PDB file of C-alpha atoms in Angstrom:
ATOM      1  CA  UNK D   1       5.849 -73.608-160.407  1.00 80.00           C
ATOM      2  CA  UNK D   2       8.593 -74.411-158.577  1.00 84.00           C
ATOM      3  CA  UNK D   3      10.189 -77.203-158.448  1.00 91.00           C
ATOM      4  CA  UNK D   4      13.056 -79.413-156.513  1.00 96.00           C
ATOM      5  CA  UNK D   5      14.116 -82.575-158.283  1.00 97.00           C
ATOM      6  CA  UNK D   6      16.888 -84.412-156.609  1.00 98.00           C
ATOM      7  CA  UNK D   7      19.162 -87.789-158.359  1.00 97.00           C
ATOM      8  CA  UNK D   8      19.583 -90.513-157.174  1.00 97.00           C
ATOM      9  CA  UNK D   9      16.594 -91.363-155.624  1.00 97.00           C
ATOM     10  CA  UNK D  10      19.175 -94.056-153.855  1.00 97.00           C
ATOM     11  CA  UNK D  11      22.862 -94.500-153.787  1.00 98.00           C
ATOM     12  CA  UNK D  12      24.931 -97.698-152.648  1.00 98.00           C
ATOM     13  CA  UNK D  13      28.886 -96.822-152.838  1.00 97.00           C
ATOM     14  CA  UNK D  14      31.897 -98.660-150.390  1.00 97.00           C
ATOM     15  CA  UNK D  15      33.599 -97.430-147.867  1.00 97.00           C
ATOM     16  CA  UNK D  16      35.858 -94.814-149.292  1.00 97.00           C
ATOM     17  CA  UNK D  17      34.097 -94.440-152.522  1.00 97.00           C
ATOM     18  CA  UNK D  18      33.620 -90.943-153.645  1.00 98.00           C
ATOM     19  CA  UNK D  19      30.486 -89.495-155.378  1.00 98.00           C
ATOM     20  CA  UNK D  20      27.946 -86.142-155.991  1.00 98.00           C
ATOM     21  CA  UNK D  21      23.690 -86.035-154.947  1.00 98.00           C
ATOM     22  CA  UNK D  22      22.836 -83.646-157.575  1.00 98.00           C
ATOM     23  CA  UNK D  23      19.498 -80.727-156.227  1.00 98.00           C
ATOM     24  CA  UNK D  24      17.986 -79.290-159.359  1.00 98.00           C
ATOM     25  CA  UNK D  25      15.498 -76.661-158.584  1.00 96.00           C
ATOM     26  CA  UNK D  26      13.305 -73.726-160.292  1.00 94.00           C
ATOM     27  CA  UNK D  27      12.166 -71.216-158.295  1.00 90.00           C
ATOM     28  CA  UNK D  28      11.326 -67.346-159.087  1.00 85.00           C
ATOM     29  CA  UNK D  29      14.043 -65.461-157.363  1.00 89.00           C
ATOM     30  CA  UNK D  30      16.217 -67.932-154.748  1.00 92.00           C
ATOM     31  CA  UNK D  31      16.525 -66.697-151.483  1.00 92.00           C
ATOM     32  CA  UNK D  32      18.472 -69.361-150.098  1.00 94.00           C
ATOM     33  CA  UNK D  33      19.076 -72.843-150.623  1.00 96.00           C
ATOM     34  CA  UNK D  34      19.207 -75.276-147.933  1.00 96.00           C
ATOM     35  CA  UNK D  35      20.747 -79.170-147.308  1.00 97.00           C
ATOM     36  CA  UNK D  36      19.595 -81.511-144.316  1.00 97.00           C
ATOM     37  CA  UNK D  37      20.656 -85.089-143.225  1.00 97.00           C
ATOM     38  CA  UNK D  38      17.920 -87.290-142.290  1.00 96.00           C
ATOM     39  CA  UNK D  39      18.341 -90.868-139.944  1.00 95.00           C
ATOM     40  CA  UNK D  40      15.560 -93.368-140.365  1.00 92.00           C
ATOM     41  CA  UNK D  41      12.766 -92.638-137.211  1.00 89.00           C
ATOM     42  CA  UNK D  42      14.063 -89.156-136.997  1.00 92.00           C
ATOM     43  CA  UNK D  43      13.152 -85.024-137.702  1.00 94.00           C
ATOM     44  CA  UNK D  44      16.175 -83.509-140.870  1.00 95.00           C
ATOM     45  CA  UNK D  45      19.309 -82.418-139.579  1.00 95.00           C
ATOM     46  CA  UNK D  46      20.501 -78.668-141.053  1.00 94.00           C
ATOM     47  CA  UNK D  47      23.660 -79.486-142.179  1.00 96.00           C
ATOM     48  CA  UNK D  48      24.180 -75.984-145.177  1.00 94.00           C
ATOM     49  CA  UNK D  49      22.272 -72.714-146.932  1.00 95.00           C
ATOM     50  CA  UNK D  50      23.605 -71.715-149.412  1.00 96.00           C
ATOM     51  CA  UNK D  51      22.342 -68.318-151.100  1.00 94.00           C
ATOM     52  CA  UNK D  52      24.267 -67.653-154.861  1.00 93.00           C
ATOM     53  CA  UNK D  53      25.756 -69.112-157.612  1.00 94.00           C
ATOM     54  CA  UNK D  54      29.601 -69.968-157.091  1.00 96.00           C
ATOM     55  CA  UNK D  55      28.898 -70.215-153.157  1.00 96.00           C
ATOM     56  CA  UNK D  56      30.863 -73.507-151.457  1.00 97.00           C
ATOM     57  CA  UNK D  57      30.904 -75.084-147.881  1.00 97.00           C
ATOM     58  CA  UNK D  58      32.651 -77.317-146.307  1.00 97.00           C
ATOM     59  CA  UNK D  59      31.573 -79.621-143.340  1.00 94.00           C
ATOM     60  CA  UNK D  60      33.848 -82.974-142.556  1.00 95.00           C
ATOM     61  CA  UNK D  61      33.901 -85.179-145.644  1.00 97.00           C
ATOM     62  CA  UNK D  62      30.619 -82.854-147.132  1.00 98.00           C
ATOM     63  CA  UNK D  63      30.480 -80.284-149.806  1.00 98.00           C
ATOM     64  CA  UNK D  64      28.003 -77.930-151.047  1.00 98.00           C
ATOM     65  CA  UNK D  65      28.417 -76.035-153.937  1.00 98.00           C
ATOM     66  CA  UNK D  66      25.631 -73.752-156.131  1.00 97.00           C
ATOM     67  CA  UNK D  67      25.420 -72.616-159.350  1.00 94.00           C
ATOM     68  CA  UNK D  68      21.988 -70.772-160.539  1.00 91.00           C
ATOM     69  CA  UNK D  69      20.695 -74.130-161.910  1.00 93.00           C
ATOM     70  CA  UNK D  70      21.638 -76.925-159.335  1.00 97.00           C
ATOM     71  CA  UNK D  71      23.302 -77.303-156.157  1.00 98.00           C
ATOM     72  CA  UNK D  72      25.434 -80.864-155.856  1.00 98.00           C
ATOM     73  CA  UNK D  73      26.248 -82.744-152.235  1.00 98.00           C
ATOM     74  CA  UNK D  74      29.723 -83.864-152.661  1.00 98.00           C
ATOM     75  CA  UNK D  75      31.097 -86.091-150.268  1.00 98.00           C
ATOM     76  CA  UNK D  76      34.992 -86.964-150.061  1.00 98.00           C
ATOM     77  CA  UNK D  77      35.529 -90.501-148.735  1.00 97.00           C
ATOM     78  CA  UNK D  78      32.852 -91.603-146.884  1.00 97.00           C
ATOM     79  CA  UNK D  79      32.311 -94.067-143.882  1.00 97.00           C
ATOM     80  CA  UNK D  80      29.444 -96.448-142.695  1.00 97.00           C
ATOM     81  CA  UNK D  81      28.033 -92.987-140.809  1.00 97.00           C
ATOM     82  CA  UNK D  82      27.046 -90.978-143.043  1.00 98.00           C
ATOM     83  CA  UNK D  83      24.413 -92.925-144.150  1.00 98.00           C
ATOM     84  CA  UNK D  84      21.182 -91.615-144.118  1.00 97.00           C
ATOM     85  CA  UNK D  85      19.131 -89.988-146.430  1.00 97.00           C
ATOM     86  CA  UNK D  86      20.188 -86.566-147.822  1.00 98.00           C
ATOM     87  CA  UNK D  87      17.279 -83.988-147.942  1.00 97.00           C
ATOM     88  CA  UNK D  88      17.405 -80.691-150.439  1.00 97.00           C
ATOM     89  CA  UNK D  89      14.898 -77.771-149.901  1.00 95.00           C
ATOM     90  CA  UNK D  90      14.621 -74.038-151.304  1.00 94.00           C
ATOM     91  CA  UNK D  91      13.500 -70.721-150.455  1.00 91.00           C
ATOM     92  CA  UNK D  92      11.904 -68.176-153.105  1.00 89.00           C
ATOM     93  CA  UNK D  93      11.485 -64.722-152.862  1.00 87.00           C
ATOM     94  CA  UNK D  94       8.048 -64.932-151.715  1.00 83.00           C
ATOM     95  CA  UNK D  95       9.435 -67.252-148.153  1.00 82.00           C
ATOM     96  CA  UNK D  96       7.481 -70.480-149.279  1.00 84.00           C
ATOM     97  CA  UNK D  97      10.004 -73.315-148.735  1.00 88.00           C
ATOM     98  CA  UNK D  98       9.907 -76.581-151.367  1.00 91.00           C
ATOM     99  CA  UNK D  99      11.806 -79.487-150.151  1.00 94.00           C
ATOM    100  CA  UNK D 100      13.186 -82.561-153.025  1.00 96.00           C
ATOM    101  CA  UNK D 101      11.926 -86.261-152.107  1.00 96.00           C
ATOM    102  CA  UNK D 102      15.367 -87.158-150.802  1.00 97.00           C
ATOM    103  CA  UNK D 103      18.103 -88.901-152.082  1.00 98.00           C
ATOM    104  CA  UNK D 104      18.859 -92.546-149.447  1.00 97.00           C
ATOM    105  CA  UNK D 105      22.252 -93.104-149.352  1.00 98.00           C
ATOM    106  CA  UNK D 106      24.167 -96.014-148.229  1.00 98.00           C
ATOM    107  CA  UNK D 107      27.866 -96.308-147.693  1.00 98.00           C
ATOM    108  CA  UNK D 108      28.877-100.459-146.945  1.00 97.00           C
ATOM    109  CA  UNK D 109      31.571-101.046-145.015  1.00 94.00           C
TER     110      UNK D 109
ATOM    111  CA  UNK C   1      19.563 -75.051-126.379  1.00 66.00           C
ATOM    112  CA  UNK C   2      17.350 -76.917-126.151  1.00 78.00           C
ATOM    113  CA  UNK C   3      15.376 -78.478-129.345  1.00 92.00           C
ATOM    114  CA  UNK C   4      12.496 -78.789-130.513  1.00 96.00           C
ATOM    115  CA  UNK C   5       9.922 -80.647-128.841  1.00 97.00           C
ATOM    116  CA  UNK C   6       7.038 -82.556-129.877  1.00 97.00           C
ATOM    117  CA  UNK C   7       4.850 -85.333-128.515  1.00 97.00           C
ATOM    118  CA  UNK C   8       3.440 -88.060-129.108  1.00 97.00           C
ATOM    119  CA  UNK C   9       5.979 -90.059-130.692  1.00 96.00           C
ATOM    120  CA  UNK C  10       3.925 -92.554-132.153  1.00 97.00           C
ATOM    121  CA  UNK C  11      -0.216 -92.022-132.506  1.00 98.00           C
ATOM    122  CA  UNK C  12      -2.314 -95.340-134.044  1.00 98.00           C
ATOM    123  CA  UNK C  13      -5.823 -94.408-134.873  1.00 98.00           C
ATOM    124  CA  UNK C  14      -8.901 -95.672-136.349  1.00 98.00           C
ATOM    125  CA  UNK C  15      -9.979 -93.850-139.594  1.00 97.00           C
ATOM    126  CA  UNK C  16     -12.751 -91.290-138.323  1.00 97.00           C
ATOM    127  CA  UNK C  17     -11.056 -90.921-135.038  1.00 98.00           C
ATOM    128  CA  UNK C  18      -9.383 -88.189-133.711  1.00 98.00           C
ATOM    129  CA  UNK C  19      -5.612 -86.982-133.127  1.00 98.00           C
ATOM    130  CA  UNK C  20      -3.675 -83.936-131.748  1.00 98.00           C
ATOM    131  CA  UNK C  21       0.049 -82.885-131.648  1.00 98.00           C
ATOM    132  CA  UNK C  22       1.401 -80.523-129.948  1.00 97.00           C
ATOM    133  CA  UNK C  23       4.806 -79.122-130.462  1.00 97.00           C
ATOM    134  CA  UNK C  24       7.027 -76.207-128.434  1.00 96.00           C
ATOM    135  CA  UNK C  25       9.792 -74.422-130.504  1.00 96.00           C
ATOM    136  CA  UNK C  26      13.505 -73.174-129.833  1.00 94.00           C
ATOM    137  CA  UNK C  27      12.500 -70.566-127.490  1.00 92.00           C
ATOM    138  CA  UNK C  28      12.567 -67.314-128.814  1.00 91.00           C
ATOM    139  CA  UNK C  29      11.565 -68.420-132.332  1.00 93.00           C
ATOM    140  CA  UNK C  30       8.662 -66.729-133.790  1.00 92.00           C
ATOM    141  CA  UNK C  31       8.601 -68.611-137.151  1.00 93.00           C
ATOM    142  CA  UNK C  32       6.556 -72.666-136.884  1.00 95.00           C
ATOM    143  CA  UNK C  33       6.257 -74.431-139.337  1.00 95.00           C
ATOM    144  CA  UNK C  34       4.028 -77.409-138.900  1.00 97.00           C
ATOM    145  CA  UNK C  35       5.092 -80.212-142.304  1.00 97.00           C
ATOM    146  CA  UNK C  36       3.664 -83.826-143.605  1.00 97.00           C
ATOM    147  CA  UNK C  37       6.781 -86.742-144.587  1.00 97.00           C
ATOM    148  CA  UNK C  38       5.039 -89.426-146.054  1.00 95.00           C
ATOM    149  CA  UNK C  39       7.542 -92.248-145.789  1.00 92.00           C
ATOM    150  CA  UNK C  40       9.920 -91.673-149.472  1.00 88.00           C
ATOM    151  CA  UNK C  41       9.111 -88.220-149.957  1.00 91.00           C
ATOM    152  CA  UNK C  42      10.218 -84.885-148.391  1.00 92.00           C
ATOM    153  CA  UNK C  43       8.425 -83.553-146.239  1.00 95.00           C
ATOM    154  CA  UNK C  44       5.686 -80.968-147.652  1.00 95.00           C
ATOM    155  CA  UNK C  45       4.411 -77.761-145.842  1.00 94.00           C
ATOM    156  CA  UNK C  46       0.860 -77.402-144.551  1.00 97.00           C
ATOM    157  CA  UNK C  47       0.942 -73.968-142.194  1.00 96.00           C
ATOM    158  CA  UNK C  48       3.579 -72.169-141.036  1.00 93.00           C
ATOM    159  CA  UNK C  49       3.248 -69.394-138.568  1.00 94.00           C
ATOM    160  CA  UNK C  50       4.574 -65.812-137.754  1.00 91.00           C
ATOM    161  CA  UNK C  51       3.966 -65.092-134.083  1.00 89.00           C
ATOM    162  CA  UNK C  52       0.411 -65.781-133.514  1.00 85.00           C
ATOM    163  CA  UNK C  53      -0.178 -65.166-136.997  1.00 92.00           C
ATOM    164  CA  UNK C  54      -0.843 -67.742-140.017  1.00 93.00           C
ATOM    165  CA  UNK C  55       1.727 -66.805-142.901  1.00 90.00           C
ATOM    166  CA  UNK C  56       0.476 -69.758-145.511  1.00 91.00           C
ATOM    167  CA  UNK C  57      -1.850 -72.994-144.483  1.00 95.00           C
ATOM    168  CA  UNK C  58      -2.927 -72.469-149.031  1.00 93.00           C
ATOM    169  CA  UNK C  59      -1.954 -76.932-148.462  1.00 93.00           C
ATOM    170  CA  UNK C  60      -3.427 -77.629-145.392  1.00 96.00           C
ATOM    171  CA  UNK C  61      -6.361 -79.956-145.497  1.00 95.00           C
ATOM    172  CA  UNK C  62      -9.026 -77.316-143.562  1.00 95.00           C
ATOM    173  CA  UNK C  63     -11.992 -80.136-143.540  1.00 96.00           C
ATOM    174  CA  UNK C  64     -10.488 -81.432-141.311  1.00 97.00           C
ATOM    175  CA  UNK C  65      -7.036 -80.796-140.600  1.00 98.00           C
ATOM    176  CA  UNK C  66      -6.330 -77.674-137.596  1.00 98.00           C
ATOM    177  CA  UNK C  67      -3.768 -75.684-136.106  1.00 97.00           C
ATOM    178  CA  UNK C  68      -3.494 -73.233-133.684  1.00 96.00           C
ATOM    179  CA  UNK C  69      -0.128 -71.029-131.786  1.00 95.00           C
ATOM    180  CA  UNK C  70      -1.789 -69.646-128.790  1.00 82.00           C
ATOM    181  CA  UNK C  71       0.506 -67.256-127.450  1.00 84.00           C
ATOM    182  CA  UNK C  72       3.501 -67.365-130.001  1.00 82.00           C
ATOM    183  CA  UNK C  73       5.225 -70.496-128.576  1.00 91.00           C
ATOM    184  CA  UNK C  74       3.235 -73.485-128.642  1.00 95.00           C
ATOM    185  CA  UNK C  75       1.540 -74.997-131.676  1.00 97.00           C
ATOM    186  CA  UNK C  76      -1.184 -78.114-132.134  1.00 97.00           C
ATOM    187  CA  UNK C  77      -2.107 -79.480-134.578  1.00 98.00           C
ATOM    188  CA  UNK C  78      -5.498 -81.776-134.922  1.00 98.00           C
ATOM    189  CA  UNK C  79      -6.796 -84.370-137.719  1.00 98.00           C
ATOM    190  CA  UNK C  80     -10.657 -85.005-137.295  1.00 97.00           C
ATOM    191  CA  UNK C  81     -11.704 -87.006-138.764  1.00 97.00           C
ATOM    192  CA  UNK C  82      -8.679 -88.664-139.837  1.00 97.00           C
ATOM    193  CA  UNK C  83      -8.063 -90.914-143.333  1.00 97.00           C
ATOM    194  CA  UNK C  84      -6.088 -94.189-143.751  1.00 97.00           C
ATOM    195  CA  UNK C  85      -4.232 -91.060-145.998  1.00 97.00           C
ATOM    196  CA  UNK C  86      -3.152 -88.547-143.068  1.00 97.00           C
ATOM    197  CA  UNK C  87      -0.880 -92.306-142.114  1.00 98.00           C
ATOM    198  CA  UNK C  88       2.876 -89.979-142.563  1.00 97.00           C
ATOM    199  CA  UNK C  89       5.650 -88.784-139.826  1.00 97.00           C
ATOM    200  CA  UNK C  90       3.847 -84.462-138.606  1.00 98.00           C
ATOM    201  CA  UNK C  91       7.425 -82.653-138.448  1.00 97.00           C
ATOM    202  CA  UNK C  92       7.446 -79.291-136.572  1.00 97.00           C
ATOM    203  CA  UNK C  93       9.911 -77.026-137.039  1.00 96.00           C
ATOM    204  CA  UNK C  94      10.788 -73.390-135.629  1.00 94.00           C
ATOM    205  CA  UNK C  95      13.511 -70.827-136.914  1.00 91.00           C
ATOM    206  CA  UNK C  96      14.329 -67.243-136.106  1.00 87.00           C
ATOM    207  CA  UNK C  97      13.149 -65.166-138.791  1.00 78.00           C
ATOM    208  CA  UNK C  98      11.231 -66.729-142.223  1.00 72.00           C
ATOM    209  CA  UNK C  99      14.172 -67.374-143.841  1.00 73.00           C
ATOM    210  CA  UNK C 100      15.661 -70.390-142.889  1.00 71.00           C
ATOM    211  CA  UNK C 101      17.305 -72.796-142.305  1.00 83.00           C
ATOM    212  CA  UNK C 102      15.038 -73.852-139.480  1.00 87.00           C
ATOM    213  CA  UNK C 103      15.523 -76.304-137.064  1.00 94.00           C
ATOM    214  CA  UNK C 104      13.218 -79.945-137.211  1.00 96.00           C
ATOM    215  CA  UNK C 105      12.282 -81.766-134.311  1.00 96.00           C
ATOM    216  CA  UNK C 106      11.676 -85.453-134.105  1.00 96.00           C
ATOM    217  CA  UNK C 107       8.362 -85.953-135.704  1.00 97.00           C
ATOM    218  CA  UNK C 108       5.609 -87.327-134.683  1.00 97.00           C
ATOM    219  CA  UNK C 109       4.624 -91.141-136.503  1.00 97.00           C
ATOM    220  CA  UNK C 110       0.764 -91.431-137.296  1.00 98.00           C
ATOM    221  CA  UNK C 111      -0.525 -94.944-138.446  1.00 98.00           C
ATOM    222  CA  UNK C 112      -3.990 -94.313-139.331  1.00 98.00           C
ATOM    223  CA  UNK C 113      -5.687 -98.430-139.706  1.00 97.00           C
TER     224      UNK C 113
END
Protein backbone atom coordinates (compact mmCIF):
# COMPACT_ATOMS: atom_id res chain seq x y z
CA UNK A 1 0.00 0.00 0.00
CA UNK A 2 1.30 3.47 -0.88
CA UNK A 3 2.33 5.50 2.16
CA UNK A 4 3.79 8.88 3.05
CA UNK A 5 5.32 9.50 6.47
CA UNK A 6 6.57 12.89 7.58
CA UNK A 7 8.86 13.58 10.52
CA UNK A 8 9.07 15.19 12.92
CA UNK A 9 5.40 15.96 13.60
CA UNK A 10 6.39 19.31 15.07
CA UNK A 11 9.61 21.30 15.20
CA UNK A 12 10.52 24.43 17.10
CA UNK A 13 13.62 26.33 16.01
CA UNK A 14 15.25 29.58 16.95
CA UNK A 15 15.43 32.19 14.20
CA UNK A 16 18.52 31.43 12.11
CA UNK A 17 18.75 27.79 13.27
CA UNK A 18 18.87 25.60 10.14
CA UNK A 19 17.21 22.16 10.04
CA UNK A 20 15.58 19.59 7.78
CA UNK A 21 12.12 18.05 7.48
CA UNK A 22 11.79 14.47 6.28
CA UNK A 23 9.27 12.80 3.98
CA UNK A 24 9.65 9.06 3.49
CA UNK A 25 7.44 7.28 1.00
CA UNK A 26 6.53 3.94 -0.49
CA UNK A 27 4.81 4.03 -3.85
CA UNK A 28 4.58 1.71 -6.81
CA UNK A 29 6.38 3.97 -9.23
CA UNK A 30 6.92 7.64 -8.47
CA UNK A 31 5.48 10.14 -10.93
CA UNK A 32 6.22 13.13 -8.70
CA UNK A 33 6.75 14.32 -5.14
CA UNK A 34 5.31 17.64 -4.04
CA UNK A 35 5.98 19.97 -1.14
CA UNK A 36 3.31 22.40 0.05
CA UNK A 37 3.20 25.04 2.77
CA UNK A 38 -0.03 25.52 4.74
CA UNK A 39 -0.72 28.52 6.96
CA UNK A 40 -3.51 28.34 9.57
CA UNK A 41 -6.95 28.79 8.03
CA UNK A 42 -5.64 28.63 4.46
CA UNK A 43 -5.31 26.06 1.74
CA UNK A 44 -1.92 24.51 0.98
CA UNK A 45 0.40 26.61 -1.18
CA UNK A 46 2.59 24.82 -3.74
CA UNK A 47 6.35 24.98 -3.19
CA UNK A 48 8.19 22.34 -5.24
CA UNK A 49 7.83 19.30 -7.49
CA UNK A 50 10.58 16.68 -7.65
CA UNK A 51 10.50 13.91 -10.26
CA UNK A 52 13.62 11.77 -9.92
CA UNK A 53 16.28 10.76 -7.40
CA UNK A 54 19.08 13.28 -7.17
CA UNK A 55 16.91 16.21 -8.15
CA UNK A 56 17.06 19.41 -6.06
CA UNK A 57 14.94 22.57 -6.09
CA UNK A 58 15.51 25.82 -4.22
CA UNK A 59 13.36 28.79 -3.29
CA UNK A 60 14.64 31.49 -0.95
CA UNK A 61 15.56 29.72 2.32
CA UNK A 62 14.07 26.38 1.27
CA UNK A 63 15.75 23.55 -0.61
CA UNK A 64 14.09 20.24 -1.46
CA UNK A 65 15.98 17.07 -2.31
CA UNK A 66 14.86 13.61 -3.41
CA UNK A 67 16.19 10.07 -3.08
CA UNK A 68 14.52 6.79 -4.04
CA UNK A 69 12.92 6.45 -0.61
CA UNK A 70 12.66 9.93 0.87
CA UNK A 71 12.72 13.65 0.39
CA UNK A 72 14.14 16.37 2.59
CA UNK A 73 13.07 19.95 2.91
CA UNK A 74 16.06 21.89 4.18
CA UNK A 75 15.42 25.26 5.71
CA UNK A 76 18.44 27.56 6.05
CA UNK A 77 18.52 30.42 8.53
CA UNK A 78 14.74 30.42 8.99
CA UNK A 79 12.74 33.49 9.92
CA UNK A 80 9.51 33.65 11.98
CA UNK A 81 7.50 34.06 8.75
CA UNK A 82 8.59 30.55 7.74
CA UNK A 83 6.39 29.18 10.52
CA UNK A 84 3.73 26.96 8.94
CA UNK A 85 2.79 23.35 8.37
CA UNK A 86 4.79 21.75 5.56
CA UNK A 87 3.02 18.98 3.66
CA UNK A 88 4.58 16.33 1.43
CA UNK A 89 2.57 14.45 -1.21
CA UNK A 90 3.48 11.73 -3.69
CA UNK A 91 1.86 10.78 -6.97
CA UNK A 92 2.32 7.26 -8.29
CA UNK A 93 2.01 6.00 -11.84
CA UNK A 94 -1.69 5.31 -11.14
CA UNK A 95 -1.96 9.12 -10.70
CA UNK A 96 -3.25 8.75 -7.13
CA UNK A 97 -1.89 11.50 -4.85
CA UNK A 98 -1.29 10.74 -1.18
CA UNK A 99 -0.45 13.37 1.44
CA UNK A 100 1.53 12.96 4.63
CA UNK A 101 0.25 14.40 7.91
CA UNK A 102 2.65 17.32 7.73
CA UNK A 103 5.31 18.87 9.95
CA UNK A 104 4.30 21.88 12.05
CA UNK A 105 7.26 24.25 12.02
CA UNK A 106 7.51 27.09 14.53
CA UNK A 107 10.34 29.60 14.29
CA UNK A 108 10.95 31.59 17.46
CA UNK A 109 12.22 35.16 17.10
CA UNK B 1 -4.51 34.47 -12.71
CA UNK B 2 -7.42 34.08 -10.33
CA UNK B 3 -7.04 31.23 -7.87
CA UNK B 4 -9.42 28.43 -6.92
CA UNK B 5 -12.56 29.93 -5.39
CA UNK B 6 -14.55 28.17 -2.69
CA UNK B 7 -17.64 29.08 -0.74
CA UNK B 8 -18.76 29.31 1.94
CA UNK B 9 -15.65 29.78 4.11
CA UNK B 10 -17.39 28.50 7.24
CA UNK B 11 -20.48 26.43 7.93
CA UNK B 12 -21.99 25.17 11.16
CA UNK B 13 -24.81 22.63 10.95
CA UNK B 14 -26.49 20.12 13.20
CA UNK B 15 -26.00 16.42 12.66
CA UNK B 16 -28.40 14.85 10.18
CA UNK B 17 -28.71 18.16 8.29
CA UNK B 18 -27.46 18.57 4.75
CA UNK B 19 -24.81 20.95 3.43
CA UNK B 20 -23.29 21.86 0.07
CA UNK B 21 -19.96 23.38 -0.88
CA UNK B 22 -19.10 25.13 -4.13
CA UNK B 23 -15.82 25.31 -6.04
CA UNK B 24 -14.76 27.29 -9.09
CA UNK B 25 -11.37 26.07 -10.38
CA UNK B 26 -8.69 28.04 -12.16
CA UNK B 27 -9.75 28.78 -15.72
CA UNK B 28 -8.63 26.08 -18.11
CA UNK B 29 -7.87 23.49 -15.43
CA UNK B 30 -9.39 20.20 -16.52
CA UNK B 31 -8.72 18.27 -13.31
CA UNK B 32 -10.58 19.08 -10.12
CA UNK B 33 -10.18 17.48 -6.69
CA UNK B 34 -12.12 17.56 -3.45
CA UNK B 35 -10.09 16.83 -0.31
CA UNK B 36 -11.12 16.42 3.32
CA UNK B 37 -8.64 17.66 5.92
CA UNK B 38 -9.31 16.73 9.53
CA UNK B 39 -7.51 18.84 12.12
CA UNK B 40 -3.88 17.78 12.49
CA UNK B 41 -3.89 15.53 9.43
CA UNK B 42 -2.96 15.81 5.81
CA UNK B 43 -5.60 16.22 3.09
CA UNK B 44 -7.43 13.04 2.07
CA UNK B 45 -8.78 12.73 -1.46
CA UNK B 46 -12.55 12.35 -1.69
CA UNK B 47 -13.09 12.60 -5.43
CA UNK B 48 -11.19 13.54 -8.58
CA UNK B 49 -12.79 14.81 -11.79
CA UNK B 50 -11.24 14.99 -15.24
CA UNK B 51 -13.46 17.45 -17.09
CA UNK B 52 -17.00 16.11 -16.42
CA UNK B 53 -15.98 12.57 -15.62
CA UNK B 54 -15.07 10.97 -12.29
CA UNK B 55 -11.53 9.57 -12.24
CA UNK B 56 -11.38 8.38 -8.63
CA UNK B 57 -14.07 8.35 -5.96
CA UNK B 58 -12.84 5.30 -4.08
CA UNK B 59 -12.64 7.16 -0.74
CA UNK B 60 -15.92 9.04 -1.05
CA UNK B 61 -18.54 7.82 1.47
CA UNK B 62 -21.19 7.41 -1.18
CA UNK B 63 -24.00 6.73 1.26
CA UNK B 64 -23.86 10.37 2.37
CA UNK B 65 -21.49 12.29 0.10
CA UNK B 66 -22.11 13.25 -3.51
CA UNK B 67 -20.30 15.50 -5.96
CA UNK B 68 -20.86 16.77 -9.43
CA UNK B 69 -19.03 18.90 -11.92
CA UNK B 70 -21.32 20.57 -14.39
CA UNK B 71 -19.98 21.45 -17.84
CA UNK B 72 -16.47 20.58 -16.69
CA UNK B 73 -16.05 23.80 -14.71
CA UNK B 74 -17.70 24.46 -11.33
CA UNK B 75 -18.24 21.68 -8.85
CA UNK B 76 -20.40 21.09 -5.80
CA UNK B 77 -19.86 18.65 -2.95
CA UNK B 78 -22.86 17.68 -0.84
CA UNK B 79 -23.19 15.86 2.46
CA UNK B 80 -26.58 14.44 3.43
CA UNK B 81 -27.06 13.61 6.26
CA UNK B 82 -24.04 15.03 8.08
CA UNK B 83 -22.37 13.22 10.99
CA UNK B 84 -20.22 14.62 13.75
CA UNK B 85 -17.12 13.01 12.21
CA UNK B 86 -17.63 15.04 9.02
CA UNK B 87 -16.32 18.10 10.86
CA UNK B 88 -13.27 19.07 8.81
CA UNK B 89 -11.97 21.51 6.23
CA UNK B 90 -13.08 20.67 2.70
CA UNK B 91 -10.50 21.74 0.15
CA UNK B 92 -10.97 22.06 -3.57
CA UNK B 93 -7.96 21.92 -5.87
CA UNK B 94 -7.42 22.05 -9.61
CA UNK B 95 -4.67 21.34 -12.11
CA UNK B 96 -4.16 21.68 -15.83
CA UNK B 97 -3.54 17.95 -16.25
CA UNK B 98 -3.93 14.79 -14.18
CA UNK B 99 -0.28 15.00 -13.21
CA UNK B 100 0.35 17.42 -10.33
CA UNK B 101 1.06 19.85 -8.90
CA UNK B 102 -2.24 21.52 -8.28
CA UNK B 103 -3.54 24.72 -6.71
CA UNK B 104 -5.79 24.72 -3.66
CA UNK B 105 -8.62 27.00 -2.62
CA UNK B 106 -8.85 28.38 0.91
CA UNK B 107 -11.27 25.66 1.93
CA UNK B 108 -14.61 25.46 3.74
CA UNK B 109 -14.47 24.75 7.45
CA UNK B 110 -17.45 22.57 8.41
CA UNK B 111 -18.49 22.09 12.00
CA UNK B 112 -21.19 19.52 12.72
CA UNK B 113 -22.76 19.86 16.17
